[in-house]
Coordinates of C-alpha atoms in Angstrom, one line a residue:
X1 CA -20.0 22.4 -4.2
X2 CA -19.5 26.0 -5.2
X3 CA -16.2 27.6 -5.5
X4 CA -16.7 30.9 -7.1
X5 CA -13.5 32.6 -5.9
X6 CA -14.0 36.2 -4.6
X7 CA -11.8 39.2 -4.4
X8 CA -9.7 40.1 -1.2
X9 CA -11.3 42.6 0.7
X10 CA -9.2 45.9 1.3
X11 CA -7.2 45.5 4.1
X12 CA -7.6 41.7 4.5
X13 CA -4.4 39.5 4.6
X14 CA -3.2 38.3 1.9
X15 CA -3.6 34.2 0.9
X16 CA -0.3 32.6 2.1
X17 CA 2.0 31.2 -0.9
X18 CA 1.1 27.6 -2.1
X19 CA 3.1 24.9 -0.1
X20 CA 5.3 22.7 -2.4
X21 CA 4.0 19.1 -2.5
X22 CA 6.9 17.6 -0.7
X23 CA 7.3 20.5 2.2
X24 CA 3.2 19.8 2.7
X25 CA 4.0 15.9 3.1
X26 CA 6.7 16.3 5.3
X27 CA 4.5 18.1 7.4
X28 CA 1.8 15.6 7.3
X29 CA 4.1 12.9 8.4
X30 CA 5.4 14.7 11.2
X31 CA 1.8 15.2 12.4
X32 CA 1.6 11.5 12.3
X33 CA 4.9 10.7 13.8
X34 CA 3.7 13.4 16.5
X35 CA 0.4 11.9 17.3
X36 CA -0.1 9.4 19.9
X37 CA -0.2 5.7 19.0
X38 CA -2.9 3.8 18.2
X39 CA -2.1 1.3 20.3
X40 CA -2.3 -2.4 19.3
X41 CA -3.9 -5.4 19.1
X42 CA -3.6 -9.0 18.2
X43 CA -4.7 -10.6 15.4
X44 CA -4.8 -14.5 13.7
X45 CA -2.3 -14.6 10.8
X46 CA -5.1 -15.2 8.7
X47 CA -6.8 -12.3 9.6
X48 CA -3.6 -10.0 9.2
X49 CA -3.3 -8.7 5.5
X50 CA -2.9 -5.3 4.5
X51 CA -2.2 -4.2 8.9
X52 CA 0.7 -3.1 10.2
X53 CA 3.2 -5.2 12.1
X54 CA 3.5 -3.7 15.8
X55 CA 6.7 -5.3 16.6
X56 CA 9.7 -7.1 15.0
X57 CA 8.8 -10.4 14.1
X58 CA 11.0 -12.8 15.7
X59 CA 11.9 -16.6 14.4
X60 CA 11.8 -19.2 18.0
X61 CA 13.3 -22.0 15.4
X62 CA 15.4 -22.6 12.1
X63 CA 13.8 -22.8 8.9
X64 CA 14.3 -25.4 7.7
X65 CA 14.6 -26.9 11.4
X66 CA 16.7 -29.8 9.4
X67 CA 18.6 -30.6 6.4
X68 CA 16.0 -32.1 4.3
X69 CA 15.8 -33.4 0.7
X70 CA 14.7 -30.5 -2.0
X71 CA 14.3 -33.6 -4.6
X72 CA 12.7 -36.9 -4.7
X73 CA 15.6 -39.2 -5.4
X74 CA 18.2 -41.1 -2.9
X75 CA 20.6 -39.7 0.1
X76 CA 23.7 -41.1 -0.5
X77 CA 27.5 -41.4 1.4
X78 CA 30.2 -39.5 -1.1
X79 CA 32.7 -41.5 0.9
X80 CA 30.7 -44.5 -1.0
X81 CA 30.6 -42.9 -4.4
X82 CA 34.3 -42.6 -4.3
X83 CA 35.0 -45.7 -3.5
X84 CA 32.6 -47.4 -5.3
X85 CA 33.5 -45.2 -8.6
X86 CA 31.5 -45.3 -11.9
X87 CA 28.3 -48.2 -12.5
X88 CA 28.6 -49.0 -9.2
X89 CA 24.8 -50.5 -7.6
X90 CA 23.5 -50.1 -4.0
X91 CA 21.4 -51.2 -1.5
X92 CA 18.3 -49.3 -0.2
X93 CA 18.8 -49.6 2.8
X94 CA 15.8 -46.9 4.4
X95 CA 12.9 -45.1 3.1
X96 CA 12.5 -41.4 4.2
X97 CA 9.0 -39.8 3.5
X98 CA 8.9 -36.0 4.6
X99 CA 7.6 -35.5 8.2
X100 CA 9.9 -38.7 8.9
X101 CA 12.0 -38.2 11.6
X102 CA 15.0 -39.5 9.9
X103 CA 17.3 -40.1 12.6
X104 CA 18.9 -43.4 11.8
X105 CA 22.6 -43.1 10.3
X106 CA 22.9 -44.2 6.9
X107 CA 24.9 -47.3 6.8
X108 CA 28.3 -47.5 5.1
X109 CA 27.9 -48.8 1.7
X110 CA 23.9 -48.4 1.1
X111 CA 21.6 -45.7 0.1
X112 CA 18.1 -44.1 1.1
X113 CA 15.1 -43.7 -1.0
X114 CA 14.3 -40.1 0.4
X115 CA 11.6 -37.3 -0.5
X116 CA 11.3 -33.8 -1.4
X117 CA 11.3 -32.2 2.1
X118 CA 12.3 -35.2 4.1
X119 CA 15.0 -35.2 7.1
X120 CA 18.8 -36.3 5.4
X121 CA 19.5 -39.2 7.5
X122 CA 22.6 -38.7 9.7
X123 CA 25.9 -39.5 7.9
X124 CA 24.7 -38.7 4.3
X125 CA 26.3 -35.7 2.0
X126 CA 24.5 -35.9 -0.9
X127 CA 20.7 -36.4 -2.4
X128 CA 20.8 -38.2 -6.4
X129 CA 17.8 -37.3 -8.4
X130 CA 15.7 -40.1 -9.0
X131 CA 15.8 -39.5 -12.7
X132 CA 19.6 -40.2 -12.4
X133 CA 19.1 -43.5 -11.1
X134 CA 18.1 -46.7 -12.4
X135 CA 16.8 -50.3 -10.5
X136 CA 19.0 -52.6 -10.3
X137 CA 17.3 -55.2 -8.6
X138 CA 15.0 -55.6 -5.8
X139 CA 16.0 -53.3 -3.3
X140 CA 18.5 -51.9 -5.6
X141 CA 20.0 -48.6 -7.6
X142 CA 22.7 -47.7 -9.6
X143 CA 23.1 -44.4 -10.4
X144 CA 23.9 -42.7 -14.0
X145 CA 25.3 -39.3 -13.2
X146 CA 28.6 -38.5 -10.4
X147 CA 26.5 -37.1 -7.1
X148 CA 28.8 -33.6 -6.4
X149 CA 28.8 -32.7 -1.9
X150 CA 25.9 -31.4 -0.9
X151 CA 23.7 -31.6 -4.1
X152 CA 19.8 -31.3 -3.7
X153 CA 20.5 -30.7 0.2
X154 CA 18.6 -27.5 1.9
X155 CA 20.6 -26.7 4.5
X156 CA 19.0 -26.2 8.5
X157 CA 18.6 -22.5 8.8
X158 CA 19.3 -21.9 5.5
X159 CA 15.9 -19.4 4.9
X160 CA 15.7 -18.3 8.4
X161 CA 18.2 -18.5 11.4
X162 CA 16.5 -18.8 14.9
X163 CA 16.5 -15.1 16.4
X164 CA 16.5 -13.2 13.0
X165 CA 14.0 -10.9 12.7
X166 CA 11.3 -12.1 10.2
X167 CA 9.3 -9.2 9.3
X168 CA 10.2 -5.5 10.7
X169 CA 8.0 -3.1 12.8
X170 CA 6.2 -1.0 10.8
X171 CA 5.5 -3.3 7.8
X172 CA 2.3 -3.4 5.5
X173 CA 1.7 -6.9 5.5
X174 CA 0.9 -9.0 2.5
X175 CA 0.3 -12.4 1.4
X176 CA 3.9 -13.4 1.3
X177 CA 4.4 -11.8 4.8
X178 CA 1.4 -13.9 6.4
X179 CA 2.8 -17.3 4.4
X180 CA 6.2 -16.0 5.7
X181 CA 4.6 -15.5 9.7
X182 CA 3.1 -18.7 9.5
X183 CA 6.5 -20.8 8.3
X184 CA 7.8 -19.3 11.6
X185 CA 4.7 -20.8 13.6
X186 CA 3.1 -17.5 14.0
X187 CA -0.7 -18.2 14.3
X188 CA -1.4 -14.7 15.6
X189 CA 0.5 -11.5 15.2
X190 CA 1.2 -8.0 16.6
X191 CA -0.9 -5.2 14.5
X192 CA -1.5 -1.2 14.9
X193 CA -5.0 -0.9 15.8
X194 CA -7.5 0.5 12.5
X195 CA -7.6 4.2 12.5
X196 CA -11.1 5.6 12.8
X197 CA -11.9 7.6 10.1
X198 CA -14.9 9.9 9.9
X199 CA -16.2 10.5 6.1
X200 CA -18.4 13.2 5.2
X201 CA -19.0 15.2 1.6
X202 CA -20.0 19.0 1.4
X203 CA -22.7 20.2 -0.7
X204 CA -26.4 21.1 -1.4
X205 CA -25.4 19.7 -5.5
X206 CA -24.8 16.3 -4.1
X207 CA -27.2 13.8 -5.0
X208 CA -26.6 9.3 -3.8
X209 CA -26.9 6.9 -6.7
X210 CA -30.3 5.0 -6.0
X211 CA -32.2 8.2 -4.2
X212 CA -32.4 9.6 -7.8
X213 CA -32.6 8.3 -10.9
X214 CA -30.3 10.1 -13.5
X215 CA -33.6 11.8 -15.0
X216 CA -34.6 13.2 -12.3
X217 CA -31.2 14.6 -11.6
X218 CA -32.4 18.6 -10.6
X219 CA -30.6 21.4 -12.6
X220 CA -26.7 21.6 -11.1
X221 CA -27.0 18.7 -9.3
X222 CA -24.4 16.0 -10.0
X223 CA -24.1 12.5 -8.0
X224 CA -21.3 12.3 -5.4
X225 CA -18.7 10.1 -6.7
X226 CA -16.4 11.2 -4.5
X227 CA -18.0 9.7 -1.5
X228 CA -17.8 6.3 -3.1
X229 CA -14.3 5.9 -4.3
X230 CA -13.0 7.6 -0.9
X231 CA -15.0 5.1 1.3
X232 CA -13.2 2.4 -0.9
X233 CA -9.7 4.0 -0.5
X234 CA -10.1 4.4 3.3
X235 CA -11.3 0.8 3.5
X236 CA -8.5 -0.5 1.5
X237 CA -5.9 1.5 3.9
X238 CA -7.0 -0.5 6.8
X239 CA -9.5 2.0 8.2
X240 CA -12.8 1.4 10.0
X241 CA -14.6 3.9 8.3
X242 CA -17.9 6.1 9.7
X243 CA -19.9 7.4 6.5
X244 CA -21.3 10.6 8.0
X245 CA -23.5 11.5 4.4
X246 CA -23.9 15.0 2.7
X247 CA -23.6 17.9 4.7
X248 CA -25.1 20.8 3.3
X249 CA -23.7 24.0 2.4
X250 CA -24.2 25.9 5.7
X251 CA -21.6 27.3 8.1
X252 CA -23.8 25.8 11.2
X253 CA -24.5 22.5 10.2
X254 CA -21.2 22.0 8.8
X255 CA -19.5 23.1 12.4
X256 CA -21.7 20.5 13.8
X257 CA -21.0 17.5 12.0
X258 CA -16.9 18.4 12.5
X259 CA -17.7 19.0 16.6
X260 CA -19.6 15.8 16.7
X261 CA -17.4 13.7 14.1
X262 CA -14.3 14.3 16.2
X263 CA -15.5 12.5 19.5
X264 CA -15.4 9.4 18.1
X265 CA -12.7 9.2 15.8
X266 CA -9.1 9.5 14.5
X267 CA -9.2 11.1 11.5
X268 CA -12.4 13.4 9.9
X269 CA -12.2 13.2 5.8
X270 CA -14.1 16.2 4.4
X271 CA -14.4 16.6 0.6
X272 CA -15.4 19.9 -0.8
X273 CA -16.1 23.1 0.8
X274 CA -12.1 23.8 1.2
X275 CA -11.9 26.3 -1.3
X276 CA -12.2 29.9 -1.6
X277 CA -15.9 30.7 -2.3
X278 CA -18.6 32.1 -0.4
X279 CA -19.8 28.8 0.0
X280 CA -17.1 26.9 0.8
X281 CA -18.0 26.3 4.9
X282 CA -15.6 23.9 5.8
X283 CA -12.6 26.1 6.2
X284 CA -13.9 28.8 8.8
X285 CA -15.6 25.7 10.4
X286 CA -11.9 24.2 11.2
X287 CA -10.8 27.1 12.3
X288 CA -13.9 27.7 14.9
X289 CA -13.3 24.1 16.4
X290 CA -9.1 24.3 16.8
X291 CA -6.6 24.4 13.9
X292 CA -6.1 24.7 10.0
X293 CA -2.3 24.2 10.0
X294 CA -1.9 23.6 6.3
X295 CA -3.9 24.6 3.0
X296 CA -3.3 25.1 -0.3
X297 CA -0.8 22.3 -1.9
X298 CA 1.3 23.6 -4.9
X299 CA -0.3 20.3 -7.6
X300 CA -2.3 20.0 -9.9
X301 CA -5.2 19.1 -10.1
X302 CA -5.6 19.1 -6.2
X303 CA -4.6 22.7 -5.1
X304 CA -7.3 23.1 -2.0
X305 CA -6.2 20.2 0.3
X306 CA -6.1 21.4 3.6
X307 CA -4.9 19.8 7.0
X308 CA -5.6 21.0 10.7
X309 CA -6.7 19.6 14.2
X310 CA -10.6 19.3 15.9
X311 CA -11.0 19.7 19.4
X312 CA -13.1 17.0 20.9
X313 CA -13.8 19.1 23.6
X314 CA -14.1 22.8 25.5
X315 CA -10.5 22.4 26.6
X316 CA -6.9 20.8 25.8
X317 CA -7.4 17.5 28.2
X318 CA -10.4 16.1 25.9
X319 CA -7.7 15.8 22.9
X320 CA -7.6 16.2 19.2
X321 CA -9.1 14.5 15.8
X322 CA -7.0 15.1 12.6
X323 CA -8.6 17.1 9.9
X324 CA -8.0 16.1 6.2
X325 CA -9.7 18.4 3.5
X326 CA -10.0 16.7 0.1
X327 CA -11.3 19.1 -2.9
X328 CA -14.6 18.9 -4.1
X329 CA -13.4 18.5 -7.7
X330 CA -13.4 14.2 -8.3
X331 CA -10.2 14.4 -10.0
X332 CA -9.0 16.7 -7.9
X333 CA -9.9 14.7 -4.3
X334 CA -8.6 11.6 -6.2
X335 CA -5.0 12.6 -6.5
X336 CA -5.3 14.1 -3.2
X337 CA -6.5 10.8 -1.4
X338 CA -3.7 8.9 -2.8
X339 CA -0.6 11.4 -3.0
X340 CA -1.6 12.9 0.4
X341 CA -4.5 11.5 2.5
X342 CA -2.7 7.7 2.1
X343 CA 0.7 8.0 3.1
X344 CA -0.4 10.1 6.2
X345 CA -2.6 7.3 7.2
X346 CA -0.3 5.0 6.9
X347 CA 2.2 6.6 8.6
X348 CA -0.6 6.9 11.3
X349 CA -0.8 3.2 11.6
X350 CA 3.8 2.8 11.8
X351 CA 4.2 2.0 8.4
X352 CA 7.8 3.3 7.7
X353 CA 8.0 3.4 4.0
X354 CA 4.8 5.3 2.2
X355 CA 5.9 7.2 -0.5
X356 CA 5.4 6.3 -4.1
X357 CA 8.8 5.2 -5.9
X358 CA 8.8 7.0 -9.5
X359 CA 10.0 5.2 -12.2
X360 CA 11.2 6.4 -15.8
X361 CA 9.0 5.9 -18.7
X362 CA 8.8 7.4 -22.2
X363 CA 5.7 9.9 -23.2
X364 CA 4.5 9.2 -26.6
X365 CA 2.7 12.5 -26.0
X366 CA 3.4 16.1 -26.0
X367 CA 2.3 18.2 -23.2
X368 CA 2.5 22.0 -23.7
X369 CA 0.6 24.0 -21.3
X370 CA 2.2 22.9 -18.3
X371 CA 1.6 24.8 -15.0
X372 CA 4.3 27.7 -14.3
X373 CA 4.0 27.4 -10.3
X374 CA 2.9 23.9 -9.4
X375 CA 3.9 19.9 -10.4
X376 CA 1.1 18.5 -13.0
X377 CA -0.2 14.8 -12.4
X378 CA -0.8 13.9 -15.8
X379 CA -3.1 10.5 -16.0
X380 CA -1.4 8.5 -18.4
X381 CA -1.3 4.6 -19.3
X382 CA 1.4 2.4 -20.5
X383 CA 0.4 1.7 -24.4
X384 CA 1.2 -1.6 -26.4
X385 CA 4.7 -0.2 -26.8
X386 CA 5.6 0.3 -23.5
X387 CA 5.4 4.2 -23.8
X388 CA 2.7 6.0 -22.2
X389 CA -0.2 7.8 -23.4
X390 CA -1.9 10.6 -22.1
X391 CA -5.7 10.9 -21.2
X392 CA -7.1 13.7 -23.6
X393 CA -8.9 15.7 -21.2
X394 CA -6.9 16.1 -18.0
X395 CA -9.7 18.4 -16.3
X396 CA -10.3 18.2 -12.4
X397 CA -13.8 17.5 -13.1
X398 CA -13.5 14.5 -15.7
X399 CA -13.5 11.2 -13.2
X400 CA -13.2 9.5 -16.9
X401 CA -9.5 10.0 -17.1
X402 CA -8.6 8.2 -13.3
X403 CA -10.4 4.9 -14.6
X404 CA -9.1 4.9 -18.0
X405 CA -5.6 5.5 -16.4
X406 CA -2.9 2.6 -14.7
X407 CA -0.8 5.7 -13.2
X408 CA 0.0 9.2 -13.5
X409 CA 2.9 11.4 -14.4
X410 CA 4.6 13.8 -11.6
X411 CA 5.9 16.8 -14.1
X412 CA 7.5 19.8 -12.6
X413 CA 6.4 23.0 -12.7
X414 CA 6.9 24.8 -16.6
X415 CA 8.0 21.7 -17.8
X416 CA 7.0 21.1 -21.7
X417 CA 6.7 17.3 -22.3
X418 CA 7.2 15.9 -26.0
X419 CA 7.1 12.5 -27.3
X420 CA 10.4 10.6 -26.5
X421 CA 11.1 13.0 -23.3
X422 CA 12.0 10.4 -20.3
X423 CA 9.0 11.4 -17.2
X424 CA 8.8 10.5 -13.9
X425 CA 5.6 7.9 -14.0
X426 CA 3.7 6.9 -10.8
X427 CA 2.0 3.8 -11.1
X428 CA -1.8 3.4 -9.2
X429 CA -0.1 0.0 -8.3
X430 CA 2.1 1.9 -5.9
X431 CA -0.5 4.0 -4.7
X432 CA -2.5 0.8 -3.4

């Protein structure tokens, strides 16, 4: 939508400084921590990845519950070996398939034909591969390599002790942690519930895909992309997500759609109309409905992000909705939704750990027109050579430079990059 910044009238307060990036998302995560729980629910272990675990997962058994065979091949007495010494031959004296029960000793002097993941029989020390053995008869072996104590054996308990704690509260699950869950017997577990997320873009520009073709695109109009790739962040955070359409650039109507999208839901996502023009609606509309308790972030591109609180009612008792204001700009509301919007959210659903870890990369760029006041987030990609290289137009507008990315670079404010200079790189693989 429009953002044609105006002049301060005389007399009118001045704008507050910009909030540095990590003082703004310490707040947000305190308003998470703050807000009352979700509450929980249970779900099948099939139906579990990307939630967050409720509670400490707890194992009721050993895993393995057994010593069992991690080779096909032959459980064998060491006693035996030693006594028996080098070209020595054996009976077979029991067959072992896993999900045997395995419990008959092994008899002084013979061997068992056993299986990868089959019970060691009482009595035996040892597991032979089968490829160091040869028959020696019917019913026989001899064995071509020493067996050392406890060779090829995985020990009961060995991956997880009954009573440890499997997977801790707060954790994002993934497919290892649902494979994980389900070697402990877990068919259902403990999740946060979904936060309710409201979605709505600002602005009489806006156009949807499919309601116009490109040609018939009126003058200034531009299709909303921005409601597209937010939908799909939201959805991939766990969300259950309301797509409330374009609102149009109009103080009412926009107060409206805020009042009515807070009944309902957790979080309302707003993008556009957070800026500092005449028709930027979305800001005085907070403000009429409860609280704008942060705006204005010290990055780039993403200055006008904006956080605050919706009444869902006339008083205190009906509660609050969280308010996230994403810039109209794509590029802009892009970095925003993943540096800002997700780690709040996930932090709304207990996930303990939700900040990106940096890592060190070399720029096969130079980058001299850094911003003096606020941290750049340069889209960059790792090149053939394992440096990175930088998209050539790093405008708020250009959506181009996001897809043709894998990851940005967080550079501080004034910093002048050249090629060889070690960065701090970002990949969109931790932003996920």
């Amino acid at each position: 939508m429009t953002t044609t910044a105006t002049s301060t009238p005389p007399g009118a307060a001045a704008r507050p400084a910009l909030k540095p990036l990590g003082q703004a998302l310490a707040e947000l995560l305190a308003k998470a921590d703050a807000a009352a729980s979700l509450g929980e629910e249970s779900v099948a272990t099939f139906d579990a990845d990307g939630r967050v675990l409720a509670r400490d997962l707890l194992a009721e058994l050993d895993v393995p519950a057994r010593d069992n065979s991690a080779m096909d091949g032959y459980a064998v007495r060491m006693a035996d070996q030693a006594v028996a010494g080098e070209g020595a031959v054996f009976a077979v004296s029991q067959r072992i398939p896993a999900g045997a029960a395995g419990d008959t000793p092994l008899a002084a002097g013979t061997v068992a034909r056993i299986f990868t993941g089959a019970p060691v029989p009482p009595g035996a020390d040892a597991v032979v591969i089968q490829e160091d053995s040869v028959a020696a008869g019917e019913g026989l072996v001899r064995f071509t390599a020493r067996p050392v104590a406890g060779q090829n054996i995985r020990r009961a308990g060995e991956d997880i002790a009954q009573g440890q704690v499997v997977l801790a509260r707060g954790r994002r699950l993934s497919a290892a942690d649902i494979g994980l869950a389900a070697s402990i017997g877990a068919a259902a577990l403990p999740v946060g519930r979904r936060p309710r997320v409201a979605l709505l873009s600002t602005g009489d520009e806006l156009a949807m895909p499919g309601e116009v073709a490109p040609q018939d695109l009126p003058p200034g109009g531009v299709f909303n992309s921005n409601r597209f790739f937010l939908r799909t962040l939201l959805q991939r955070l766990g969300c259950e997500v309301s797509d409330l359409g374009i609102v149009p650039d109009d103080l009412a109507a926009t107060q409206a759609i805020l009042a009515h999208a807070a009944q309902a839901h957790d979080v309302v996502v707003t993008s556009g109309g957070v800026s500092v023009g005449e028709e930027d609606h979305v800001k005085p509309a907070v403000q009429a409905l409860g609280s704008l308790e942060l705006w204005q972030v010290a990055i780039k591109p993403g200055k006008p992000f904006a956080y605050g609180r919706l009444r869902r009612g006339p008083d205190e008792a009906a509660g609050t909705a969280h308010f996230i204001g994403l810039p109209g700009n794509p590029v802009s509301s892009y970095v925003t939704g993943l540096l800002l919007l997700r780690p709040f959210l996930l932090r709304l659903q207990g996930v303990a750990d939700v900040l990106p870890r940096p890592v060190a990369a070399v720029a096969a760029f130079e980058w001299t027109r850094p911003d003096p006041k606020r941290r750049d987030f340069l889209r960059v990609r790792v090149e053939a050579d394992g440096r990175l290289g930088r998209f050539g137009n790093q405008g708020s507008g250009v959506l181009t430079s996001v897809a043709w990315a894998d990851g940005v670079i967080d550079n501080p404010p004034g910093r002048v990059i050249q090629p060889g200079d070690t960065v701090r790189y970002i990949p969109f693989a931790e932003l996920a």
